[in-house]
mmCIF file of C-alpha atoms in Angstrom:
data_model
loop_
_atom_site.group_PDB
_atom_site.id
_atom_site.type_symbol
_atom_site.label_atom_id
_atom_site.label_comp_id
_atom_site.label_asym_id
_atom_site.label_seq_id
_atom_site.Cartn_x
_atom_site.Cartn_y
_atom_site.Cartn_z
ATOM 1 C CA MET L 1 9.912 -15.358 -11.789
ATOM 2 C CA ARG L 2 6.639 -16.805 -10.552
ATOM 3 C CA THR L 3 8.329 -18.955 -7.899
ATOM 4 C CA LEU L 4 10.398 -15.995 -6.708
ATOM 5 C CA PHE L 5 7.506 -13.647 -6.150
ATOM 6 C CA THR L 6 5.196 -16.331 -4.770
ATOM 7 C CA SER L 7 7.845 -17.121 -2.154
ATOM 8 C CA ALA L 8 8.325 -13.418 -1.536
ATOM 9 C CA PHE L 9 4.658 -13.079 -0.628
ATOM 10 C CA GLY L 10 5.033 -15.555 2.210
ATOM 11 C CA VAL L 11 8.122 -13.790 3.518
ATOM 12 C CA VAL L 12 6.522 -10.352 3.392
ATOM 13 C CA GLY L 13 3.374 -11.671 5.025
ATOM 14 C CA ALA L 14 5.372 -13.203 7.877
ATOM 15 C CA ALA L 15 7.432 -10.077 8.272
ATOM 16 C CA GLY L 16 4.324 -7.899 8.279
ATOM 17 C CA ALA L 17 2.798 -10.022 11.033
ATOM 18 C CA ALA L 18 5.935 -9.672 13.154
ATOM 19 C CA PHE L 19 5.409 -5.921 13.321
ATOM 20 C CA CYS L 20 1.781 -6.064 14.263
ATOM 21 C CA PHE L 21 1.979 -6.246 18.075
ATOM 22 C CA ALA L 22 2.246 -3.221 20.360
ATOM 23 C CA ALA L 23 4.202 -3.574 23.622
ATOM 24 C CA PRO L 24 4.384 -1.380 26.767
ATOM 25 C CA ALA L 25 7.130 1.229 26.415
ATOM 26 C CA SER L 26 8.952 3.331 29.003
ATOM 27 C CA ALA L 27 12.605 3.858 28.059
ATOM 28 C CA GLN L 28 13.847 7.079 26.494
ATOM 29 C CA LEU L 29 15.573 6.517 23.164
ATOM 30 C CA ARG L 30 17.189 8.963 20.791
ATOM 31 C CA PRO L 31 14.528 10.257 18.335
ATOM 32 C CA LEU L 32 15.362 10.785 14.655
ATOM 33 C CA VAL L 33 12.750 12.740 12.716
ATOM 34 C CA ASP L 34 12.237 13.221 8.992
ATOM 35 C CA PRO L 35 10.577 16.676 9.121
ATOM 36 C CA PRO L 36 7.153 16.792 7.411
ATOM 37 C CA ALA L 37 6.691 19.063 4.417
ATOM 38 C CA SER L 38 4.140 21.244 6.219
ATOM 39 C CA ALA L 39 1.543 21.326 8.981
ATOM 40 C CA ASP L 40 -1.008 19.846 6.561
ATOM 41 C CA ALA L 41 1.327 16.948 5.818
ATOM 42 C CA ALA L 42 1.865 16.406 9.569
ATOM 43 C CA LYS L 43 -1.888 15.936 10.066
ATOM 44 C CA GLN L 44 -1.497 12.537 8.419
ATOM 45 C CA GLY L 45 0.988 11.533 11.126
ATOM 46 C CA VAL L 46 4.770 11.773 11.365
ATOM 47 C CA GLU L 47 7.125 8.796 11.559
ATOM 48 C CA VAL L 48 9.863 9.005 14.192
ATOM 49 C CA PHE L 49 12.740 6.530 14.402
ATOM 50 C CA LEU L 50 14.007 5.697 17.908
ATOM 51 C CA LEU L 51 17.687 4.729 17.973
ATOM 52 C CA ASN L 52 18.862 2.493 20.813
ATOM 53 C CA GLU L 53 22.403 3.687 21.523
ATOM 54 C CA GLY L 54 22.763 1.534 24.634
ATOM 55 C CA SER L 55 23.993 -1.998 25.175
ATOM 56 C CA ALA L 56 20.674 -3.578 26.213
ATOM 57 C CA ALA L 57 17.292 -3.963 24.553
ATOM 58 C CA GLN L 58 14.795 -1.222 25.417
ATOM 59 C CA PRO L 59 11.026 -0.826 25.046
ATOM 60 C CA ALA L 60 10.182 1.591 22.202
ATOM 61 C CA GLN L 61 8.951 4.857 23.652
ATOM 62 C CA GLY L 62 10.135 8.316 22.699
ATOM 63 C CA PRO L 63 9.475 11.667 24.417
ATOM 64 C CA ALA L 64 5.820 12.483 25.030
ATOM 65 C CA GLU L 65 6.207 15.658 22.917
ATOM 66 C CA LEU L 66 8.578 16.870 20.210
ATOM 67 C CA GLU L 67 8.949 20.277 18.602
ATOM 68 C CA VAL L 68 10.161 20.211 15.006
ATOM 69 C CA VAL L 69 10.449 22.596 12.093
ATOM 70 C CA ALA L 70 8.619 21.541 8.920
ATOM 71 C CA ARG L 71 10.379 21.878 5.593
ATOM 72 C CA ASP L 72 8.283 24.965 4.822
ATOM 73 C CA GLY L 73 9.553 26.630 8.040
ATOM 74 C CA ALA L 74 6.463 26.041 10.209
ATOM 75 C CA HIS L 75 7.139 25.215 13.887
ATOM 76 C CA LEU L 76 5.134 22.161 14.933
ATOM 77 C CA ARG L 77 4.440 20.387 18.215
ATOM 78 C CA LEU L 78 4.060 16.617 17.920
ATOM 79 C CA VAL L 79 2.638 14.245 20.530
ATOM 80 C CA VAL L 80 3.292 10.533 20.571
ATOM 81 C CA ALA L 81 0.582 8.181 19.314
ATOM 82 C CA PRO L 82 0.032 4.951 21.330
ATOM 83 C CA ASP L 83 1.592 2.567 18.845
ATOM 84 C CA GLY L 84 5.166 1.963 20.009
ATOM 85 C CA GLU L 85 6.871 -1.293 19.080
ATOM 86 C CA GLY L 86 9.356 -3.174 21.189
ATOM 87 C CA PRO L 87 11.774 -4.206 22.352
ATOM 88 C CA VAL L 88 14.488 -2.354 20.423
ATOM 89 C CA ALA L 89 17.762 -4.246 20.149
ATOM 90 C CA PRO L 90 21.064 -2.427 20.835
ATOM 91 C CA GLY L 91 22.083 -0.416 17.785
ATOM 92 C CA ALA L 92 18.692 -0.957 16.115
ATOM 93 C CA PHE L 93 15.784 1.338 15.319
ATOM 94 C CA ALA L 94 12.090 1.285 16.143
ATOM 95 C CA ARG L 95 9.541 3.191 14.097
ATOM 96 C CA VAL L 96 6.750 4.984 15.989
ATOM 97 C CA HIS L 97 4.173 7.560 15.015
ATOM 98 C CA TYR L 98 3.534 11.041 16.339
ATOM 99 C CA ARG L 99 0.550 13.237 15.576
ATOM 100 C CA LEU L 100 0.232 16.984 15.208
ATOM 101 C CA ALA L 101 -0.887 18.724 18.397
ATOM 102 C CA ALA L 102 -0.539 22.430 17.563
ATOM 103 C CA ALA L 103 1.914 24.997 16.277
ATOM 104 C CA ALA L 104 4.864 25.373 18.637
ATOM 105 C CA PRO L 105 4.621 28.574 20.702
ATOM 106 C CA THR L 106 8.337 29.355 20.355
ATOM 107 C CA PRO L 107 10.568 29.354 17.286
ATOM 108 C CA ALA L 108 13.294 27.207 18.855
ATOM 109 C CA PRO L 109 12.653 23.482 18.434
ATOM 110 C CA VAL L 110 13.858 20.824 20.830
ATOM 111 C CA ALA L 111 17.194 19.459 19.683
ATOM 112 C CA VAL L 112 16.135 16.523 17.569
ATOM 113 C CA ALA L 113 18.324 14.921 14.931
ATOM 114 C CA ALA L 114 16.703 15.451 11.532
ATOM 115 C CA VAL L 115 17.436 12.936 8.837
ATOM 116 C CA ALA L 116 16.974 13.402 5.135
ATOM 117 C CA PRO L 117 14.850 10.861 3.231
ATOM 118 C CA SER L 118 16.722 7.589 2.666
ATOM 119 C CA ALA L 119 19.470 8.614 5.134
ATOM 120 C CA THR L 120 18.459 6.149 7.866
ATOM 121 C CA GLU L 121 19.049 2.503 7.041
ATOM 122 C CA GLN L 122 16.714 0.125 8.865
ATOM 123 C CA PRO L 123 18.249 -3.185 10.011
ATOM 124 C CA SER L 124 16.217 -6.365 10.441
ATOM 125 C CA ARG L 125 17.644 -9.365 12.292
ATOM 126 C CA THR L 126 16.316 -12.869 11.692
ATOM 127 C CA SER L 127 17.627 -16.424 11.867
ATOM 128 C CA ARG L 128 18.942 -15.831 8.347
ATOM 129 C CA GLY L 129 21.145 -12.979 9.529
ATOM 130 C CA THR L 130 20.924 -9.192 9.422
ATOM 131 C CA THR L 131 19.556 -7.381 6.360
ATOM 132 C CA SER L 132 19.059 -3.660 5.838
ATOM 133 C CA ALA L 133 17.113 -1.300 3.603
ATOM 134 C CA PHE L 134 16.116 2.331 3.228
ATOM 135 C CA LEU L 135 12.486 1.636 4.090
ATOM 136 C CA ASP L 136 11.337 5.244 3.933
ATOM 137 C CA ARG L 137 11.305 4.763 0.140
ATOM 138 C CA LEU L 138 9.018 1.726 0.376
ATOM 139 C CA HIS L 139 5.267 2.401 0.595
ATOM 140 C CA PRO L 140 1.955 0.520 0.369
ATOM 141 C CA TYR L 141 0.309 0.580 -3.056
ATOM 142 C CA ALA L 142 -2.693 -1.655 -3.768
ATOM 143 C CA PRO L 143 -3.938 -3.555 -0.675
ATOM 144 C CA THR L 144 -1.809 -6.489 0.519
ATOM 145 C CA TYR L 145 -4.178 -9.148 1.813
ATOM 146 C CA GLY L 146 -5.275 -12.767 2.033
ATOM 147 C CA VAL L 147 -8.959 -13.721 1.796
ATOM 148 C CA ILE L 148 -10.982 -16.903 1.393
ATOM 149 C CA GLY L 149 -14.489 -17.600 0.079
ATOM 150 C CA ALA L 150 -16.927 -20.471 -0.301
ATOM 151 C CA GLY L 151 -17.038 -22.849 -3.261
ATOM 152 C CA ASP L 152 -15.192 -21.838 -6.420
ATOM 153 C CA ALA L 153 -14.338 -18.418 -4.961
ATOM 154 C CA GLY L 154 -11.343 -20.125 -3.367
ATOM 155 C CA ALA L 155 -8.619 -18.025 -1.788
ATOM 156 C CA LYS L 156 -7.114 -14.817 -3.147
ATOM 157 C CA LEU L 157 -3.723 -13.507 -2.056
ATOM 158 C CA GLN L 158 -2.253 -10.181 -3.105
ATOM 159 C CA LEU L 159 1.109 -8.515 -2.514
ATOM 160 C CA SER L 160 1.663 -4.900 -3.569
ATOM 161 C CA PHE L 161 4.279 -2.248 -2.866
ATOM 162 C CA ASP L 162 5.562 1.052 -4.209
ATOM 163 C CA PHE L 163 9.214 2.101 -4.262
ATOM 164 C CA ARG L 164 10.190 5.761 -4.607
ATOM 165 C CA LEU L 165 12.993 6.097 -7.171
ATOM 166 C CA PHE L 166 13.307 9.892 -7.228
ATOM 167 C CA GLY L 167 11.546 12.857 -5.665
ATOM 168 C CA ARG L 168 9.718 13.741 -2.463
ATOM 169 C CA ASP L 169 6.113 13.704 -1.257
ATOM 170 C CA ASP L 170 5.764 17.454 -1.737
ATOM 171 C CA GLY L 171 7.036 17.506 -5.347
ATOM 172 C CA PRO L 172 7.200 15.490 -8.587
ATOM 173 C CA ARG L 173 8.352 11.916 -8.053
ATOM 174 C CA LEU L 174 9.151 8.819 -10.069
ATOM 175 C CA ASP L 175 7.951 5.523 -8.582
ATOM 176 C CA PHE L 176 8.106 1.824 -9.387
ATOM 177 C CA ALA L 177 5.225 -0.339 -8.171
ATOM 178 C CA TYR L 178 4.643 -4.072 -8.253
ATOM 179 C CA THR L 179 1.450 -6.021 -7.600
ATOM 180 C CA GLN L 180 1.075 -9.796 -7.685
ATOM 181 C CA THR L 181 -2.290 -11.507 -7.289
ATOM 182 C CA MET L 182 -2.703 -15.256 -6.744
ATOM 183 C CA PHE L 183 -5.883 -17.320 -7.021
ATOM 184 C CA TRP L 184 -5.826 -20.517 -4.995
ATOM 185 C CA ALA L 185 -8.413 -23.200 -5.892
ATOM 186 C CA ILE L 186 -8.819 -24.683 -2.433
ATOM 187 C CA ASP L 187 -12.042 -26.409 -3.498
ATOM 188 C CA ARG L 188 -10.111 -28.725 -5.842
ATOM 189 C CA PRO L 189 -8.092 -31.843 -4.944
ATOM 190 C CA SER L 190 -4.590 -30.865 -3.750
ATOM 191 C CA GLY L 191 -5.621 -27.179 -3.785
ATOM 192 C CA PRO L 192 -3.622 -25.884 -6.770
ATOM 193 C CA VAL L 193 -2.778 -22.255 -7.452
ATOM 194 C CA ARG L 194 -5.177 -21.625 -10.338
ATOM 195 C CA ALA L 195 -3.803 -18.336 -11.686
ATOM 196 C CA ILE L 196 -1.185 -15.696 -10.946
ATOM 197 C CA ASP L 197 -1.202 -12.137 -12.307
ATOM 198 C CA TYR L 198 1.990 -10.039 -12.374
ATOM 199 C CA SER L 199 1.684 -6.260 -12.652
ATOM 200 C CA PRO L 200 4.793 -4.036 -12.560
ATOM 201 C CA GLU L 201 4.429 -0.344 -13.392
ATOM 202 C CA LEU L 202 6.512 2.811 -13.630
ATOM 203 C CA PHE L 203 4.891 6.207 -13.194
ATOM 204 C CA VAL L 204 5.356 9.879 -12.393
ATOM 205 C CA ASP L 205 3.148 11.665 -9.843
ATOM 206 C CA VAL L 206 2.865 15.435 -9.424
ATOM 207 C CA PRO L 207 1.054 16.992 -6.426
ATOM 208 C CA VAL L 208 -1.626 19.574 -7.278
ATOM 209 C CA GLY L 209 -2.422 21.718 -4.256
ATOM 210 C CA ALA L 210 -2.764 20.173 -0.821
ATOM 211 C CA HIS L 211 -5.241 17.429 -1.754
ATOM 212 C CA GLY L 212 -4.668 16.450 -5.384
ATOM 213 C CA VAL L 213 -2.221 14.412 -7.458
ATOM 214 C CA ILE L 214 -1.988 13.849 -11.205
ATOM 215 C CA GLY L 215 0.169 11.162 -12.753
ATOM 216 C CA GLY L 216 0.888 8.944 -15.678
ATOM 217 C CA GLY L 217 3.068 6.055 -16.707
ATOM 218 C CA TYR L 218 3.365 2.521 -18.029
ATOM 219 C CA ARG L 219 1.843 -0.701 -16.672
ATOM 220 C CA HIS L 220 2.389 -4.291 -17.768
ATOM 221 C CA ASP L 221 -0.043 -7.067 -16.799
ATOM 222 C CA SER L 222 0.858 -10.697 -17.461
ATOM 223 C CA ASN L 223 -0.380 -14.140 -16.501
ATOM 224 C CA GLY L 224 3.143 -15.567 -16.862
ATOM 225 C CA GLY L 225 1.990 -17.983 -19.556
ATOM 226 C CA GLY L 226 3.959 -19.542 -22.369
ATOM 227 C CA VAL L 227 3.580 -19.471 -26.142
ATOM 228 C CA THR L 228 0.142 -21.128 -26.156
ATOM 229 C CA ASN L 229 -1.538 -19.411 -23.183
ATOM 230 C CA SER L 230 0.221 -16.089 -22.621
ATOM 231 C CA ILE L 231 -1.659 -12.841 -22.013
ATOM 232 C CA ASP L 232 0.525 -9.730 -21.907
ATOM 233 C CA VAL L 233 -1.160 -6.350 -21.601
ATOM 234 C CA ASN L 234 0.842 -3.169 -22.086
ATOM 235 C CA ARG L 235 -0.793 0.150 -21.247
ATOM 236 C CA VAL L 236 0.148 3.802 -21.042
ATOM 237 C CA PHE L 237 -2.120 5.530 -18.539
ATOM 238 C CA VAL L 238 -3.005 8.877 -17.021
ATOM 239 C CA ARG L 239 -4.830 9.255 -13.736
ATOM 240 C CA ALA L 240 -5.666 11.723 -11.005
ATOM 241 C CA ALA L 241 -6.554 11.541 -7.323
ATOM 242 C CA ARG L 242 -8.441 14.073 -5.232
ATOM 243 C CA ALA L 243 -9.077 13.839 -1.495
ATOM 244 C CA PHE L 244 -11.932 15.578 0.292
ATOM 245 C CA ASP L 245 -11.875 16.102 4.068
ATOM 246 C CA LEU L 246 -15.379 15.376 5.366
ATOM 247 C CA GLY L 247 -14.620 16.136 9.021
ATOM 248 C CA HIS L 248 -14.479 13.917 12.132
ATOM 249 C CA GLY L 249 -11.606 11.959 10.574
ATOM 250 C CA TRP L 250 -13.601 10.947 7.478
ATOM 251 C CA ARG L 251 -12.131 11.318 4.016
ATOM 252 C CA LEU L 252 -13.395 10.756 0.482
ATOM 253 C CA ASP L 253 -10.942 9.894 -2.330
ATOM 254 C CA VAL L 254 -11.861 9.919 -6.017
ATOM 255 C CA THR L 255 -9.454 8.414 -8.578
ATOM 256 C CA PRO L 256 -10.319 8.439 -12.307
ATOM 257 C CA MET L 257 -7.960 6.725 -14.767
ATOM 258 C CA ALA L 258 -7.714 6.350 -18.557
ATOM 259 C CA TRP L 259 -5.349 4.312 -20.743
ATOM 260 C CA PHE L 260 -4.575 2.975 -24.199
ATOM 261 C CA TYR L 261 -3.138 -0.390 -25.188
ATOM 262 C CA PHE L 262 -0.150 -1.181 -27.374
ATOM 263 C CA GLY L 263 1.703 -4.307 -28.433
ATOM 264 C CA ASN L 264 0.650 -7.938 -28.825
ATOM 265 C CA GLN L 265 -1.786 -9.188 -26.161
ATOM 266 C CA GLY L 266 -1.269 -12.898 -26.787
ATOM 267 C CA ILE L 267 -4.473 -14.950 -26.580
ATOM 268 C CA ALA L 268 -6.515 -11.887 -25.524
ATOM 269 C CA PRO L 269 -6.609 -9.622 -28.601
ATOM 270 C CA ASP L 270 -10.147 -8.490 -27.694
ATOM 271 C CA LEU L 271 -9.406 -7.702 -24.039
ATOM 272 C CA ASP L 272 -10.470 -4.060 -24.521
ATOM 273 C CA ARG L 273 -14.079 -5.291 -25.011
ATOM 274 C CA TYR L 274 -14.070 -6.323 -21.324
ATOM 275 C CA TRP L 275 -11.615 -3.926 -19.663
ATOM 276 C CA GLY L 276 -12.426 -0.840 -21.704
ATOM 277 C CA HIS L 277 -10.206 2.236 -21.537
ATOM 278 C CA THR L 278 -11.257 3.908 -18.280
ATOM 279 C CA SER L 279 -11.833 3.191 -14.601
ATOM 280 C CA LEU L 280 -13.052 5.064 -11.554
ATOM 281 C CA GLY L 281 -12.075 4.431 -7.959
ATOM 282 C CA VAL L 282 -13.933 5.860 -4.950
ATOM 283 C CA SER L 283 -13.092 5.283 -1.294
ATOM 284 C CA LEU L 284 -14.696 6.519 1.904
ATOM 285 C CA GLY L 285 -12.860 5.965 5.146
ATOM 286 C CA GLN L 286 -12.082 7.168 8.630
ATOM 287 C CA ARG L 287 -8.482 7.362 9.767
ATOM 288 C CA ASP L 288 -7.863 4.356 12.045
ATOM 289 C CA GLY L 289 -11.452 3.258 11.365
ATOM 290 C CA LEU L 290 -13.777 1.759 8.770
ATOM 291 C CA LYS L 291 -12.915 2.106 5.064
ATOM 292 C CA LEU L 292 -14.886 1.167 1.947
ATOM 293 C CA ALA L 293 -13.191 1.307 -1.474
ATOM 294 C CA VAL L 294 -14.789 0.492 -4.850
ATOM 295 C CA THR L 295 -13.125 0.443 -8.291
ATOM 296 C CA ALA L 296 -15.074 -0.044 -11.532
ATOM 297 C CA ARG L 297 -13.846 -0.411 -15.120
ATOM 298 C CA GLY L 298 -15.524 -1.349 -18.384
ATOM 299 C CA ASN L 299 -16.413 -0.686 -21.979
ATOM 300 C CA PRO L 300 -19.682 1.257 -22.453
ATOM 301 C CA GLY L 301 -19.759 0.174 -26.101
ATOM 302 C CA THR L 302 -20.024 -3.531 -25.248
ATOM 303 C CA GLY L 303 -21.731 -3.191 -21.873
ATOM 304 C CA LYS L 304 -19.088 -5.394 -20.278
ATOM 305 C CA GLY L 305 -17.016 -4.498 -17.256
ATOM 306 C CA SER L 306 -16.349 -5.244 -13.613
ATOM 307 C CA ALA L 307 -16.326 -3.795 -10.115
ATOM 308 C CA GLU L 308 -14.279 -4.718 -7.054
ATOM 309 C CA ALA L 309 -14.981 -3.608 -3.484
ATOM 310 C CA PHE L 310 -12.862 -3.709 -0.322
ATOM 311 C CA LEU L 311 -14.177 -3.245 3.211
ATOM 312 C CA SER L 312 -11.644 -3.016 6.048
ATOM 313 C CA TYR L 313 -11.452 -2.282 9.776
ATOM 314 C CA PRO L 314 -8.366 -2.136 12.065
ATOM 315 C CA LEU L 315 -8.216 -4.953 14.618
ATOM 316 C CA VAL L 316 -6.659 -2.603 17.194
ATOM 317 C CA ARG L 317 -9.928 -0.654 17.287
ATOM 318 C CA ILE L 318 -11.460 -3.774 18.852
ATOM 319 C CA SER L 319 -8.611 -4.274 21.327
ATOM 320 C CA ASP L 320 -5.144 -2.706 21.527
ATOM 321 C CA THR L 321 -3.754 -6.173 22.329
ATOM 322 C CA LEU L 322 -4.670 -7.445 18.857
ATOM 323 C CA PRO L 323 -2.286 -7.363 15.869
ATOM 324 C CA ARG L 324 -1.980 -4.128 13.909
ATOM 325 C CA ILE L 325 -3.661 -5.543 10.805
ATOM 326 C CA TYR L 326 -7.126 -5.196 9.277
ATOM 327 C CA LEU L 327 -10.240 -7.289 9.128
ATOM 328 C CA PHE L 328 -10.810 -7.389 5.386
ATOM 329 C CA GLY L 329 -13.656 -8.206 3.030
ATOM 330 C CA GLN L 330 -13.310 -8.382 -0.765
ATOM 331 C CA ALA L 331 -15.985 -8.779 -3.443
ATOM 332 C CA TYR L 332 -15.757 -8.922 -7.242
ATOM 333 C CA ALA L 333 -18.467 -8.915 -9.895
ATOM 334 C CA GLY L 334 -17.961 -8.901 -13.663
ATOM 335 C CA TYR L 335 -15.353 -10.004 -16.194
ATOM 336 C CA GLY L 336 -11.689 -10.783 -15.729
ATOM 337 C CA GLU L 337 -10.953 -11.043 -12.019
ATOM 338 C CA ALA L 338 -7.933 -13.132 -13.058
ATOM 339 C CA LEU L 339 -6.246 -12.136 -16.301
ATOM 340 C CA ILE L 340 -6.663 -15.619 -17.772
ATOM 341 C CA ASP L 341 -10.442 -15.201 -17.192
ATOM 342 C CA TYR L 342 -10.636 -11.846 -19.003
ATOM 343 C CA ASN L 343 -13.737 -12.920 -20.990
ATOM 344 C CA LYS L 344 -15.448 -14.911 -18.210
ATOM 345 C CA ARG L 345 -18.013 -13.423 -15.855
ATOM 346 C CA ALA L 346 -18.008 -14.320 -12.155
ATOM 347 C CA THR L 347 -19.169 -13.041 -8.783
ATOM 348 C CA HIS L 348 -17.117 -13.830 -5.682
ATOM 349 C CA VAL L 349 -17.165 -12.721 -2.052
ATOM 350 C CA ARG L 350 -14.293 -13.443 0.321
ATOM 351 C CA ALA L 351 -13.119 -12.441 3.811
ATOM 352 C CA GLY L 352 -9.789 -12.465 5.618
ATOM 353 C CA VAL L 353 -7.086 -10.078 6.782
ATOM 354 C CA ALA L 354 -4.987 -7.331 5.194
ATOM 355 C CA PHE L 355 -1.601 -5.838 6.062
ATOM 356 C CA THR L 356 -2.248 -2.661 4.052
ATOM 357 C CA ARG L 357 -5.447 -1.181 2.684
#
């Protein structure tokens, strides 16, 4: 299991990098739109798939404007955002983003093929062959990044994704998420991987109004150890998220969470003394700009806990010729950055790049 997901991180990282470059686009391709739930949902951007129905590769550029009908019946006018990919191979798709311009002045939308969620399979061609997936069900979860620090901070690599099992963004949904975090001791001879944490979870989310979500589920955290050094943490949790629009593209997100433990925790029977039963996440960010996110957890009864901070900035804001990834800083202070170190206190600062944030 550890070898499989460690290898998967390298593959996903390479694949993510391959999609990071924007190219000039001029050809008209057939647009396929998954209609947004509402005008409010469209403000976050709308993904449009461009299908190349020709026999030659084409640069990825759709119509300058599209008129679509949201799922709540609202007529919307979308304008293309400058992030087209390319080229698009014959019979393949490119994924581009449009943004909301204004409500359409007429009720008749431009003839655009609407596709239901999961109805458009996305092919990917590599030297290994062609593979396909319904990628509209795959979403970012915790940040996916690679960072490095001085001394014993070493390198930290994290892969995280969310897969929608049932439901839609505008209603209750059941999701599976997986996060894997690796700690690489590059300051030691031969640079061994010092620790790996595996964290699958299954949860239900329910939207509350236009800016809130409540949810709950099950999460398992493991260090992948054997009989003598295994730590396995099982938790049932509830959490909520609330977004606040601060204007000028700035947004504040607040995410409280609470949980209880069950089952055998291996060599960490007192882990609750360091992790506690609650956490609070707060992030402040500007769309396509700077973002700061901080998450703290702990046990007030023992005075032990931890805090982790992420600071990120899109490289394309520096130059549109740079990859579509993020400059990324990560800092941790407190107990248990790696699960095997649950009762050890450390402070580390690292910097690198992130594919999601």
